[in-house]
Structure formats: C-alpha cells, structure tokens
Amino acid sequence: MSRLSRDGMRVLMGDIISGRYSEGARLPKESDLTERFGASRGTIRESVRALEERGLVKVTHGVGAVVQPSEHWNILDADVLDITLATARRNDVLSAFLEARRILEVEAVALAAQRASDKDLQTIEEAFERLKVAAEAAVTNPLEEANYLKTDAEFHSAIFRAAGNIILGKMVEPLQRALQTAMRPLARPHDRITRSLPEHERIMKTVTNRDVEGARAAMEEHLATSLAYLESIRAD
C-alpha cells in the first residue's frame, strides 16, 4: 500500500471508529474523497479496499462502501487497534483484551509448569533476565519503554511455547502483538514497570519449580495489576 493510500485509510478509519460514519452509513462518493484528500481515484480505491479487508466497510457495486458493525472489525489489526485506542472505545477494548489474556494465559502458564522441558525453562529464565535489564532501563528513561514492552512480550511468548500446545502458540501470536499496543495507554508506566517486575519473577519461579497452582495464582496476580491500572483510567 502506498503512503497516500495508507494515510487516507487511517483518516477514514478514524472517521468510522469515532462514529462520524456510523454503522450502515455510506462513505462519501469516490469523487468526493479524491477532492477531500487531493488524491487519485486509484489511491482512494486502495484506501477503501484496505478498510474492507479489515472489516470496517463492505463494498457493493452500485451501492458503494457501507460501514459494517464493529463486531466485524479486525481489532487485532495494528491500525484498527491503534486508532480505536485513541477514541472513546478505548476502555472497552482494553477490558476485552485483559479478559482475553486471562482466559488464555492463566491456563497456558499452568500447562507450562507441567510440560516445560529443561530447555524451555532455561529460555524462560533468560527471557526474565532480559526483561529485568529492560525494566531497569525503562524506569530511568521513558524512551526505553518500547524495548521493555518488547521484552515483556518475549517473556510471555516463552511461557506460551513452554505450554507445549502448537495450536495455542499460533493462536496467540497476533494477540500478543496487539496486546503490546493495547498496554501502552495504561496509566503511570513507571509504577507499572516497578510493580510488574517482581510479578514476572514470581511467574518465572513458579514455572521453573513446576508449581502449577502457584503459576496460575502468579499469573492471576499479574493480570489483576493491569486491570487495576485500567480501572484507574476509568476513574480519572
């Protein structure tokens, strides 16, 4: 996709997600969009096609592009998620992501405690050590938070791999990428990092000790922290 097409897609995506164009509404005619964006018809068609691929609109010959219900939107798509988190829909989406994490990760970490090989356990320990270094850097330098989120994702991915379920591993790859985007808006990153590091350490230790129930409890505690930050956003 060209830069101009992508820019147009994101603007129209913002119009839809923010409610400017509600469910069932038709997007403006192609000629109107070319005038609005100062772009060619080909560029606009590519933008609208990208919206259709992500489930935001349905294009029908003779009708045009019609906005689809939000349950059709691909919320795991990076652009859809990024723009959604900048709108009033943010808190609802974050709640849904945290709920999805709980459903998947609490049982995944229990499976990891049961099934992890010695190599898996070493990988988890090494992932935690990288996370610790990244956390220490992010606490003193906010610009390091992106690297912290990356190492956080790597730690959780190591847990999923250690669970020994190849289907689960493939299912959560796009979710894990989306979760890193979803976590960025949570309040007070300094406090979040400081508190979450010992939570990650407890997860690591319970898995390496093959403490199944302890691992479940450790993951529940960790996800409860994220939920508490989300509730703090709602209260502000």
CSV table of C-alpha atoms in Angstrom, one decimal:
chain,number,residue,atom,x,y,z
A,1,MET,CA,0.0,0.0,0.0
A,2,SER,CA,1.3,3.4,-0.9
A,3,ARG,CA,1.8,6.1,1.8
A,4,LEU,CA,-1.0,8.2,0.4
A,5,SER,CA,-3.4,5.2,0.4
A,6,ARG,CA,-2.4,4.3,3.9
A,7,ASP,CA,-2.9,7.9,5.1
A,8,GLY,CA,-6.3,8.0,3.6
A,9,MET,CA,-7.2,4.6,5.0
A,10,ARG,CA,-6.3,5.8,8.5
A,11,VAL,CA,-8.2,9.0,8.3
A,12,LEU,CA,-11.3,7.2,7.1
A,13,MET,CA,-10.8,4.5,9.7
A,14,GLY,CA,-10.7,7.3,12.4
A,15,ASP,CA,-14.0,8.7,10.9
A,16,ILE,CA,-15.6,5.3,11.3
A,17,ILE,CA,-14.3,4.2,14.6
A,18,SER,CA,-15.0,7.6,16.2
A,19,GLY,CA,-18.6,7.4,14.9
A,20,ARG,CA,-18.5,10.1,12.3
A,21,TYR,CA,-19.8,7.5,9.9
A,22,SER,CA,-22.0,5.1,11.9
A,23,GLU,CA,-23.0,1.5,11.2
A,24,GLY,CA,-24.9,1.3,8.0
A,25,ALA,CA,-23.8,4.7,6.7
A,26,ARG,CA,-22.2,5.0,3.2
A,27,LEU,CA,-18.8,6.6,2.8
A,28,PRO,CA,-18.7,9.6,0.5
A,29,LYS,CA,-18.5,9.0,-3.2
A,30,GLU,CA,-15.2,8.3,-4.7
A,31,SER,CA,-15.1,11.7,-6.4
A,32,ASP,CA,-15.8,13.5,-3.1
A,33,LEU,CA,-13.0,11.5,-1.4
A,34,THR,CA,-10.5,12.3,-4.1
A,35,GLU,CA,-11.3,16.0,-3.6
A,36,ARG,CA,-11.0,15.7,0.2
A,37,PHE,CA,-7.6,14.1,0.1
A,38,GLY,CA,-6.3,15.6,-3.0
A,39,ALA,CA,-5.5,12.0,-4.2
A,40,SER,CA,-6.1,10.0,-7.4
A,41,ARG,CA,-9.1,7.6,-7.8
A,42,GLY,CA,-6.6,4.7,-7.7
A,43,THR,CA,-5.3,5.9,-4.3
A,44,ILE,CA,-8.8,6.2,-2.8
A,45,ARG,CA,-9.8,2.8,-4.1
A,46,GLU,CA,-6.8,1.3,-2.4
A,47,SER,CA,-7.7,3.0,0.8
A,48,VAL,CA,-11.3,1.8,0.7
A,49,ARG,CA,-10.2,-1.7,-0.2
A,50,ALA,CA,-7.9,-1.7,2.8
A,51,LEU,CA,-10.9,-0.8,5.0
A,52,GLU,CA,-12.9,-3.6,3.5
A,53,GLU,CA,-10.0,-6.1,4.2
A,54,ARG,CA,-10.1,-5.0,7.8
A,55,GLY,CA,-13.9,-5.5,8.1
A,56,LEU,CA,-14.8,-1.8,8.5
A,57,VAL,CA,-16.8,-1.5,5.3
A,58,LYS,CA,-18.4,-3.6,2.7
A,59,VAL,CA,-18.2,-2.5,-0.9
A,60,THR,CA,-21.0,-3.4,-3.2
A,61,HIS,CA,-21.3,-2.4,-6.9
A,62,GLY,CA,-23.8,0.3,-7.3
A,63,VAL,CA,-24.1,1.0,-3.6
A,64,GLY,CA,-20.6,1.9,-2.5
A,65,ALA,CA,-18.8,1.4,0.8
A,66,VAL,CA,-21.1,0.8,3.7
A,67,VAL,CA,-19.9,0.8,7.3
A,68,GLN,CA,-20.1,-2.6,9.0
A,69,PRO,CA,-21.0,-3.4,12.6
A,70,SER,CA,-18.0,-3.1,15.0
A,71,GLU,CA,-18.0,-6.9,15.6
A,72,HIS,CA,-16.9,-7.3,12.0
A,73,TRP,CA,-13.8,-5.1,12.5
A,74,ASN,CA,-10.4,-6.8,12.8
A,75,ILE,CA,-9.4,-5.4,16.2
A,76,LEU,CA,-6.2,-7.4,16.1
A,77,ASP,CA,-5.0,-5.3,13.1
A,78,ALA,CA,-2.4,-2.8,14.2
A,79,ASP,CA,-4.0,0.2,12.6
A,80,VAL,CA,-7.5,-0.7,13.8
A,81,LEU,CA,-6.3,-1.2,17.3
A,82,ASP,CA,-4.1,1.9,17.3
A,83,ILE,CA,-7.0,4.2,16.2
A,84,THR,CA,-9.5,2.5,18.5
A,85,LEU,CA,-7.3,3.2,21.5
A,86,ALA,CA,-7.4,6.9,20.6
A,87,THR,CA,-11.2,7.0,20.8
A,88,ALA,CA,-13.9,6.7,23.4
A,89,ARG,CA,-13.9,3.0,22.7
A,90,ARG,CA,-10.5,2.6,24.3
A,91,ASN,CA,-11.6,1.4,27.8
A,92,ASP,CA,-14.0,-1.2,26.4
A,93,VAL,CA,-11.3,-2.6,24.1
A,94,LEU,CA,-8.7,-2.7,26.9
A,95,SER,CA,-11.2,-4.6,29.1
A,96,ALA,CA,-11.8,-7.1,26.3
A,97,PHE,CA,-8.0,-7.6,25.8
A,98,LEU,CA,-7.4,-8.1,29.5
A,99,GLU,CA,-10.2,-10.6,29.7
A,100,ALA,CA,-8.8,-12.5,26.7
A,101,ARG,CA,-5.3,-12.5,28.4
A,102,ARG,CA,-6.8,-14.0,31.5
A,103,ILE,CA,-8.6,-16.8,29.6
A,104,LEU,CA,-5.5,-17.7,27.7
A,105,GLU,CA,-2.6,-17.0,29.9
A,106,VAL,CA,-3.7,-18.4,33.2
A,107,GLU,CA,-4.1,-21.9,31.8
A,108,ALA,CA,-1.1,-21.5,29.5
A,109,VAL,CA,1.2,-20.8,32.4
A,110,ALA,CA,-0.3,-23.9,34.3
A,111,LEU,CA,0.5,-26.0,31.2
A,112,ALA,CA,4.0,-24.6,31.1
A,113,ALA,CA,4.6,-25.5,34.7
A,114,GLN,CA,3.5,-29.1,33.9
A,115,ARG,CA,5.1,-29.6,30.5
A,116,ALA,CA,8.1,-27.3,30.1
A,117,SER,CA,11.3,-29.1,29.0
A,118,ASP,CA,14.7,-28.1,30.6
A,119,LYS,CA,15.4,-26.1,27.5
A,120,ASP,CA,12.0,-24.3,27.8
A,121,LEU,CA,12.8,-23.4,31.5
A,122,GLN,CA,16.2,-22.0,30.5
A,123,THR,CA,14.5,-19.9,27.8
A,124,ILE,CA,12.0,-18.5,30.3
A,125,GLU,CA,14.8,-17.7,32.8
A,126,GLU,CA,16.8,-16.0,30.1
A,127,ALA,CA,13.8,-14.0,28.9
A,128,PHE,CA,13.2,-12.9,32.5
A,129,GLU,CA,16.8,-11.7,32.8
A,130,ARG,CA,16.4,-9.6,29.6
A,131,LEU,CA,13.2,-8.3,31.0
A,132,LYS,CA,14.8,-7.2,34.2
A,133,VAL,CA,17.5,-5.3,32.4
A,134,ALA,CA,14.9,-3.6,30.1
A,135,ALA,CA,12.8,-2.7,33.2
A,136,GLU,CA,15.7,-1.1,35.0
A,137,ALA,CA,16.4,1.0,31.9
A,138,ALA,CA,12.8,2.0,31.3
A,139,VAL,CA,12.4,3.2,34.9
A,140,THR,CA,15.1,5.8,34.4
A,141,ASN,CA,14.5,6.5,30.8
A,142,PRO,CA,10.8,6.7,29.5
A,143,LEU,CA,12.1,6.2,25.9
A,144,GLU,CA,13.2,2.7,26.8
A,145,GLU,CA,9.6,1.7,27.5
A,146,ALA,CA,9.2,0.3,23.9
A,147,ASN,CA,12.1,-2.1,24.5
A,148,TYR,CA,10.6,-3.1,27.8
A,149,LEU,CA,7.3,-3.9,26.1
A,150,LYS,CA,9.1,-6.0,23.5
A,151,THR,CA,11.0,-8.0,26.1
A,152,ASP,CA,7.8,-8.4,28.1
A,153,ALA,CA,6.2,-9.9,25.0
A,154,GLU,CA,9.1,-12.2,24.6
A,155,PHE,CA,8.8,-13.4,28.2
A,156,HIS,CA,5.1,-14.2,27.7
A,157,SER,CA,5.8,-15.9,24.4
A,158,ALA,CA,8.3,-18.1,26.1
A,159,ILE,CA,5.6,-19.2,28.5
A,160,PHE,CA,3.2,-20.0,25.7
A,161,ARG,CA,5.8,-22.1,23.8
A,162,ALA,CA,6.6,-24.0,27.0
A,163,ALA,CA,2.9,-24.9,27.3
A,164,GLY,CA,3.5,-27.4,24.5
A,165,ASN,CA,0.4,-26.7,22.5
A,166,ILE,CA,1.2,-25.8,18.9
A,167,ILE,CA,-2.3,-24.6,18.2
A,168,LEU,CA,-2.3,-22.3,21.2
A,169,GLY,CA,1.1,-20.9,20.2
A,170,LYS,CA,-0.2,-19.9,16.7
A,171,MET,CA,-3.4,-18.5,18.0
A,172,VAL,CA,-1.8,-16.1,20.4
A,173,GLU,CA,0.9,-14.7,18.1
A,174,PRO,CA,-1.4,-11.9,16.6
A,175,LEU,CA,-3.0,-11.4,20.1
A,176,GLN,CA,0.4,-10.9,21.7
A,177,ARG,CA,1.4,-8.3,19.1
A,178,ALA,CA,-1.9,-6.5,19.6
A,179,LEU,CA,-1.6,-6.7,23.4
A,180,GLN,CA,1.7,-4.7,23.4
A,181,THR,CA,-0.1,-1.9,21.6
A,182,ALA,CA,-3.1,-2.2,23.9
A,183,MET,CA,-0.9,-1.9,27.0
A,184,ARG,CA,0.8,1.4,26.1
A,185,PRO,CA,-2.1,3.6,27.1
A,186,LEU,CA,-2.2,2.3,30.6
A,187,ALA,CA,-1.6,4.9,33.3
A,188,ARG,CA,1.7,5.5,35.1
A,189,PRO,CA,4.2,3.4,33.2
A,190,HIS,CA,6.9,3.9,35.8
A,191,ASP,CA,4.8,2.4,38.6
A,192,ARG,CA,3.5,-0.3,36.3
A,193,ILE,CA,7.0,-1.5,35.4
A,194,THR,CA,8.3,-1.3,39.0
A,195,ARG,CA,5.4,-3.4,40.2
A,196,SER,CA,5.2,-5.9,37.4
A,197,LEU,CA,8.9,-6.9,37.5
A,198,PRO,CA,8.5,-8.9,40.8
A,199,GLU,CA,5.2,-10.3,39.4
A,200,HIS,CA,7.1,-11.6,36.4
A,201,GLU,CA,9.8,-13.1,38.6
A,202,ARG,CA,7.2,-15.0,40.6
A,203,ILE,CA,5.7,-16.3,37.4
A,204,MET,CA,9.2,-17.4,36.3
A,205,LYS,CA,10.0,-19.1,39.6
A,206,THR,CA,6.6,-21.0,39.9
A,207,VAL,CA,7.0,-22.3,36.4
A,208,THR,CA,10.6,-23.4,36.9
A,209,ASN,CA,9.6,-25.0,40.2
A,210,ARG,CA,6.8,-26.8,38.4
A,211,ASP,CA,4.3,-25.3,40.8
A,212,VAL,CA,1.1,-25.5,38.7
A,213,GLU,CA,-1.3,-23.8,41.2
A,214,GLY,CA,1.3,-21.3,42.1
A,215,ALA,CA,1.9,-20.4,38.5
A,216,ARG,CA,-1.9,-19.9,38.0
A,217,ALA,CA,-2.0,-17.6,41.0
A,218,ALA,CA,1.1,-15.7,39.9
A,219,MET,CA,-0.4,-15.0,36.5
A,220,GLU,CA,-3.8,-14.0,38.0
A,221,GLU,CA,-2.0,-11.5,40.3
A,222,HIS,CA,-0.1,-10.1,37.3
A,223,LEU,CA,-3.2,-9.6,35.2
A,224,ALA,CA,-5.0,-8.1,38.2
A,225,THR,CA,-2.4,-5.4,38.2
A,226,SER,CA,-3.1,-4.5,34.6
A,227,LEU,CA,-6.8,-4.5,35.4
A,228,ALA,CA,-6.3,-2.1,38.4
A,229,TYR,CA,-4.5,0.3,36.1
A,230,LEU,CA,-7.3,0.2,33.7
A,231,GLU,CA,-9.8,0.9,36.5
A,232,SER,CA,-7.6,3.9,37.4
A,233,ILE,CA,-8.1,5.2,33.9
A,234,ARG,CA,-11.9,4.9,34.1
A,235,ALA,CA,-11.8,6.8,37.4
A,236,ASP,CA,-9.8,9.7,36.0
